[in-house]
Coordinates of C-alpha atoms in Angstrom, one line a residue:
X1 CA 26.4 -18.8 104.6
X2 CA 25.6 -22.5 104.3
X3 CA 24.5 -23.9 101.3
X4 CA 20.2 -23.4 101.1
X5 CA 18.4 -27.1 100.4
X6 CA 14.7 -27.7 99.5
X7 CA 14.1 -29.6 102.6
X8 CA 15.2 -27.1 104.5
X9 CA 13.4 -24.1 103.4
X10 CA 10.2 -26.0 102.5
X11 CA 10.4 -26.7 107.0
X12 CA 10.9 -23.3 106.9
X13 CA 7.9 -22.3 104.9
X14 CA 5.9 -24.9 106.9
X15 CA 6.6 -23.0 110.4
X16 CA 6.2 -19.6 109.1
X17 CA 2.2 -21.0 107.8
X18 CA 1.7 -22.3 111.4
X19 CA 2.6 -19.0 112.9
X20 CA 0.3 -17.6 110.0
X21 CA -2.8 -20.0 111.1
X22 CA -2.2 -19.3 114.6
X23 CA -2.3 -15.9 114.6
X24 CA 0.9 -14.9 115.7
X25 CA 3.1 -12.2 113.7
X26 CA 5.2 -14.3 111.3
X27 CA 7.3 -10.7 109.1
X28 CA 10.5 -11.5 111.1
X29 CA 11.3 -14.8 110.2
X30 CA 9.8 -14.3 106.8
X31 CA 12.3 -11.5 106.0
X32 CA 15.4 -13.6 107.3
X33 CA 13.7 -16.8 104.6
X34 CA 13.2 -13.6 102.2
X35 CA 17.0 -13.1 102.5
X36 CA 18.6 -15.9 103.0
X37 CA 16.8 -17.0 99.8
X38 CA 18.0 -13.9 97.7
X39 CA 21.6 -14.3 98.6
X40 CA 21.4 -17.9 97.0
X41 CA 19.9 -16.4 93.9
X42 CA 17.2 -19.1 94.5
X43 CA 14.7 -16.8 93.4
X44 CA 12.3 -19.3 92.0
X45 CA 12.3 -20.6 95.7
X46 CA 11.2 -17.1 97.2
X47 CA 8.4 -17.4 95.0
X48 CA 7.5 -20.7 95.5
X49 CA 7.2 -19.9 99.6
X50 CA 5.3 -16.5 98.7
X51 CA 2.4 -18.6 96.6
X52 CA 2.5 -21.3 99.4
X53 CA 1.6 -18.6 102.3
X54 CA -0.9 -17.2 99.9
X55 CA -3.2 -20.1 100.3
X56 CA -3.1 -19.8 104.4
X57 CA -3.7 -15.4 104.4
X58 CA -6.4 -13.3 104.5
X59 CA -6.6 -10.0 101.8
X60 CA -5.6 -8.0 104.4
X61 CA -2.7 -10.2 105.4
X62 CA -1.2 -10.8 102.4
X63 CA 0.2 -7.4 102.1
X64 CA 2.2 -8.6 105.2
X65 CA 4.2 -11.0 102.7
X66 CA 5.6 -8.6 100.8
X67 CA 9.4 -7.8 100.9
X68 CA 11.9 -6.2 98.6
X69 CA 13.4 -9.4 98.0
X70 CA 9.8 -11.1 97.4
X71 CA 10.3 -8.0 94.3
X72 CA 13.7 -8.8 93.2
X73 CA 12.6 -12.0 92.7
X74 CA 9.7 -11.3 90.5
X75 CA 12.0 -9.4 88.8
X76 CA 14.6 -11.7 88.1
X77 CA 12.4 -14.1 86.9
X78 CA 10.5 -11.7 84.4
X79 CA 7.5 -11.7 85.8
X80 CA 7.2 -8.2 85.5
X81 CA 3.2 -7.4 85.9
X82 CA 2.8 -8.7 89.8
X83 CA 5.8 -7.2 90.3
X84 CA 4.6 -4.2 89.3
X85 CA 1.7 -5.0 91.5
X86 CA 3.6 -5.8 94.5
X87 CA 6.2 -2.2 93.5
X88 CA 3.3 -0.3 93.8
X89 CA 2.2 -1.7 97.4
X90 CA 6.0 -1.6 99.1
X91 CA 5.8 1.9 98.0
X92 CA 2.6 2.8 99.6
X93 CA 3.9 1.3 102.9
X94 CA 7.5 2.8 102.7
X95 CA 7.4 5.6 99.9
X96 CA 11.1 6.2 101.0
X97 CA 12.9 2.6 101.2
X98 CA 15.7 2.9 99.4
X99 CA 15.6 -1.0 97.9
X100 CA 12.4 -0.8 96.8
X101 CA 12.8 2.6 95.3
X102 CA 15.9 1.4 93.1
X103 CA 14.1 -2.3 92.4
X104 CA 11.1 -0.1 91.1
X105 CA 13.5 1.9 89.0
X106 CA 15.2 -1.0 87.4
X107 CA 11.5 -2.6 86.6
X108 CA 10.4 0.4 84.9
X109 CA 13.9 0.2 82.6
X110 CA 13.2 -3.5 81.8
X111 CA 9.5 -2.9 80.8
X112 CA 10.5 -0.3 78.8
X113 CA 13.7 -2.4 76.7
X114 CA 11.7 -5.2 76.7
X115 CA 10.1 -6.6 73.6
X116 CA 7.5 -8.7 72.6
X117 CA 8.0 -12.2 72.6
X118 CA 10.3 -13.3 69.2
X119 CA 10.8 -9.6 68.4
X120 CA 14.2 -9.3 66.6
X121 CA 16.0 -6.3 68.0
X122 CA 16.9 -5.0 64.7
X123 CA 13.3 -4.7 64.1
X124 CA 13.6 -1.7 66.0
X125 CA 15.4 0.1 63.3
X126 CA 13.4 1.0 59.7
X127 CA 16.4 0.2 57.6
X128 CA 15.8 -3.4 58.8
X129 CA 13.0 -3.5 56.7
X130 CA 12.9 -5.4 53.3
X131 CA 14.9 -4.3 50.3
X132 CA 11.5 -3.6 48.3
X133 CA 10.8 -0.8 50.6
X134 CA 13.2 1.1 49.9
X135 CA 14.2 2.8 46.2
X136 CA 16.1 0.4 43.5
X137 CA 19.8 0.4 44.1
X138 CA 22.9 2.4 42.6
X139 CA 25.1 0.3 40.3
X140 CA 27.9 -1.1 42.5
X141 CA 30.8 1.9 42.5
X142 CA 34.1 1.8 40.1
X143 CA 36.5 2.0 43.1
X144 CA 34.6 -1.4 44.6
X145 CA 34.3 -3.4 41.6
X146 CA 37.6 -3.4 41.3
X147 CA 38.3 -4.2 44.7
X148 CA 35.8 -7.2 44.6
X149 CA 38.5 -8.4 41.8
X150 CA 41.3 -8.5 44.7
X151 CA 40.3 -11.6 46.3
X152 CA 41.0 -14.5 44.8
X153 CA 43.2 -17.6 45.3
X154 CA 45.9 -15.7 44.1
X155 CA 45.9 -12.7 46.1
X156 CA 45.5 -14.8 49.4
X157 CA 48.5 -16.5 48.7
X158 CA 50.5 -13.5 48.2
X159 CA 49.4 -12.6 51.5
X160 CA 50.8 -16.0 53.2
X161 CA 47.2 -16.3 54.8
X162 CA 47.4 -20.6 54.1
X163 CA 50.5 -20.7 55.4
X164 CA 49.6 -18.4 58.5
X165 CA 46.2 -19.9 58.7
X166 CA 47.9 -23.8 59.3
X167 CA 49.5 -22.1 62.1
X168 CA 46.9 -20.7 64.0
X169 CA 45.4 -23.0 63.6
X170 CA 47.9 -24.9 66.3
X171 CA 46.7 -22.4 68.9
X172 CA 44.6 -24.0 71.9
X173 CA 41.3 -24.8 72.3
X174 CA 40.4 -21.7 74.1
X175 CA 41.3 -19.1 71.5
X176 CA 41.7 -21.0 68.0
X177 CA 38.4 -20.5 66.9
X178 CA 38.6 -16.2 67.8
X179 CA 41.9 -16.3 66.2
X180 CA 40.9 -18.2 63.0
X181 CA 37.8 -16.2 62.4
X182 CA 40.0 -12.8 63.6
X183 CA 42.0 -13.4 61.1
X184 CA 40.0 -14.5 58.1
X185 CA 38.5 -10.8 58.4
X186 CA 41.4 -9.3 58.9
X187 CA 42.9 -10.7 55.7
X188 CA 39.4 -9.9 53.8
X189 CA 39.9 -6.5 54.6
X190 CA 43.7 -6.4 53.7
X191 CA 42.8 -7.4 50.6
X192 CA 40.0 -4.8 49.8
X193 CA 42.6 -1.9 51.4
X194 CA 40.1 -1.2 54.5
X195 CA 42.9 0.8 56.1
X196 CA 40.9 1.5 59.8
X197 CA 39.1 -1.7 60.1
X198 CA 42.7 -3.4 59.1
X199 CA 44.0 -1.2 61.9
X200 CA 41.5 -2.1 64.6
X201 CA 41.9 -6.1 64.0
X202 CA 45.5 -6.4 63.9
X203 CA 45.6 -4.4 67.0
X204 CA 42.7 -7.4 68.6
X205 CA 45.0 -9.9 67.2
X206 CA 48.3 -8.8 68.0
X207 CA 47.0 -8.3 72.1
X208 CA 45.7 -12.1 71.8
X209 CA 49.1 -13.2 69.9
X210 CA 50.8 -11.9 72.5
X211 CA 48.7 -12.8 75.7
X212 CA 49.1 -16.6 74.3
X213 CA 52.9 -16.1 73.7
X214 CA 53.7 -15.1 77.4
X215 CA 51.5 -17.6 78.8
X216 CA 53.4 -20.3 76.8
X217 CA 56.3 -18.6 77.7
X218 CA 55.8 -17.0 81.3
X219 CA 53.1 -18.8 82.8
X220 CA 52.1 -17.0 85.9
X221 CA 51.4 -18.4 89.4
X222 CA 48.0 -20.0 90.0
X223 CA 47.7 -20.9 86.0
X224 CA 46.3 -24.6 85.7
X225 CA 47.4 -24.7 82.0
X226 CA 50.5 -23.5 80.0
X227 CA 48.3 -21.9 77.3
X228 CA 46.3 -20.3 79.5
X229 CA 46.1 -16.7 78.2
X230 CA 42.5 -15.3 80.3
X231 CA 45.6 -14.2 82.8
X232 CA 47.4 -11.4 79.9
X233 CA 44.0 -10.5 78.6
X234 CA 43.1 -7.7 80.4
X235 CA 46.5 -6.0 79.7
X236 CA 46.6 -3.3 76.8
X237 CA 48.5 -3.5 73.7
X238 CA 51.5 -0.9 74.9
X239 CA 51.8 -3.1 78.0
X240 CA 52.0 -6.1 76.5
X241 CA 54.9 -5.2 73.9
X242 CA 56.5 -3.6 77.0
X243 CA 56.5 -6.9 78.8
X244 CA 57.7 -8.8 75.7
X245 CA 60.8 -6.6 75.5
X246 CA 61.4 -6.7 79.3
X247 CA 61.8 -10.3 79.0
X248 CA 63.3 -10.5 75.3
X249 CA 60.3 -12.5 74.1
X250 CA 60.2 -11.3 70.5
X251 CA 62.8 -10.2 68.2
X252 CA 63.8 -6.3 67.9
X253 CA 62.9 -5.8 64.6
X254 CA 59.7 -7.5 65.1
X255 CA 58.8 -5.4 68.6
X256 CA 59.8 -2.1 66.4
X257 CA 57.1 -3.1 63.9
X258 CA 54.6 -3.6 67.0
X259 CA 55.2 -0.1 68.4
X260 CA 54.8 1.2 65.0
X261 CA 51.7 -0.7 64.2
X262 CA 50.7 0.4 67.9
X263 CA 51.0 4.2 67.0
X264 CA 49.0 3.5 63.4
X265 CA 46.5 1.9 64.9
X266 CA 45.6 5.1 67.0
X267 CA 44.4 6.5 63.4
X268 CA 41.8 4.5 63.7
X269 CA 39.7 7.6 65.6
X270 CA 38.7 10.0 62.6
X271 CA 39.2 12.7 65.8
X272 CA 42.8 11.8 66.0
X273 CA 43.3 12.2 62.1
X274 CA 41.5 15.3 61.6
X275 CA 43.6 17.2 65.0
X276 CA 46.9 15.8 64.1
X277 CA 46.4 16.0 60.4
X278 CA 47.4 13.1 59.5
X279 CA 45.7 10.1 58.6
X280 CA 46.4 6.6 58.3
X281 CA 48.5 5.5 54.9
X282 CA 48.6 2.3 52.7
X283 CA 52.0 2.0 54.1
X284 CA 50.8 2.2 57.5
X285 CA 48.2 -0.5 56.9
X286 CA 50.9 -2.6 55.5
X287 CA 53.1 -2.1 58.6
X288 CA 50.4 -3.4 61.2
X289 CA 50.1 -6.5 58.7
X290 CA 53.4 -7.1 58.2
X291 CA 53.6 -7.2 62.7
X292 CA 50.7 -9.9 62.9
X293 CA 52.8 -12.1 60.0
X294 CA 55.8 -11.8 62.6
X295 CA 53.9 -12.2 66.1
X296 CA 52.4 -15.3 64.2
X297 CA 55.5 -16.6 62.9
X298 CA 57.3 -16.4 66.8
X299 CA 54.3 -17.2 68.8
X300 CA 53.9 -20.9 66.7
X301 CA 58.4 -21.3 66.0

């Protein structure tokens, strides 16, 4: 399909009013404009024409400009009350169209997820509510004020995040700043011996450590930039240590930490911990650190 231009549509719009004044049936090529104008997503056009033939129709005739992509468009613009108006008309000429039937459908779910203008959505829940509402709080637990003690300068350093931090902070463009603030939490939650959520981020960083070392490294076909990882994203973390030892990539002892932090990471699901009766360790923690240090350490040699 060509590309749609004002001019053209507005000549359009113009012939379909003279067929309109004149008498003549004008649905056909109103539909095709209809159309044509929906699969360009110009539906503030669609509208524009539908306003335009307003001014030339009768009341009875302007239930002949109606179309279900007249009511997509509506939709898509958020102007959900005449499109309710104009639902509730397509229905009572076609009860059984199948577009308008599932255009109806997804109206209804947007009015009922939509809020009021500047609503927060987090309104929606009662503990969003202001602190005074609610009773005067507990003392801050033993076990976490002494946890709140583990971060400092100190501690950091003993964890080589400066030194690991500079060399992220190499990475490209396109994935420094995910990386950066990745691993900032990461080393937060290291430090306060969050075993699961310690878990869950090294396994996000370790897929994105390794998507950016086999594009530098194996850049496929079609890539526009050497660094450019949106190719390896969308593989998993087992197939992407797979593909790393296939092509010697990474060292062996740091791809046996990797399939080890692989297999803690999995404890992340309470499920998995209560069926196998296991659960995920300090030292298991430790190990899925210990891989990011290495990935980081090869990926930025």
């Amino acid at each position: 399909m060509q590309r749609l231009l004002k001019p053209q549509v507005q000549k359009r719009a113009e012939e379909i009013k003279r067929l309109i004044l004149a008498g003549v049936a004008f649905e056909k090529p109103l539909e095709r404009l209809y159309l044509d104008l929906s699969l360009a997503g110009r539906h503030d056009w669609t509208v524009q024409v539908y306003q335009l033939l307003l001014l030339y129709t009768g009341p009875e005739d302007r239930k002949r400009l109606l179309h279900p992509a007249l009511l997509q468009a509506f939709i898509s613009l958020g102007l959900t009350t005449p499109a309710m108006a104009i639902s509730q008309e397509l229905l009572k000429q076609n009860p059984h169209n199948p577009e308008t039937k599932k255009l109806t459908r997804s109206l209804h779910t947007r009015k009922e997820n939509t809020l009021p203008a500047y609503t927060p959505v987090a309104s929606l829940s009662k503990y969003a509510a202001p602190n005074s509402l609610f009773p005067k709080p507990h003392p801050l637990p033993p076990k976490w004020q002494q946890l709140s003690q583990l971060l400092t300068a100190e501690k950091l350093a003993e964890s080589h995040y400066f030194e690991k931090r500079r060399q992220l902070a190499r990475a490209p463009k396109s994935c420094r700043s995910a990386l950066l603030q990745t691993f900032d939490e990461l080393v937060c939650c290291y430090l306060l011996q969050q075993r699961r959520a310690v878990a869950a981020l090294c396994g996000a960083l370790l897929e994105t450590l390794l998507a950016l070392l086999i594009s530098k490294r194996h850049p496929r076909k079609g890539s526009t930039s050497r660094n450019d990882i949106s190719k390896h994203l969308d593989l998993h973390l087992y197939d992407l240590i797979g593909y790393c030892q296939q092509n010697a990539l990474l060292q062996p002892a740091t791809l046996k930490l990797l399939r080890a932090a692989r297999m803690q990471r999995n404890f992340i699901h309470p499920g998995k911990e209560l069926l196998e009766k296991s659960s995920l360790t300090a030292a298991g923690m430790r190990i899925c650190f210990l891989a990011v240090l290495e990935v980081i350490d090869e990926v930025f040699a």
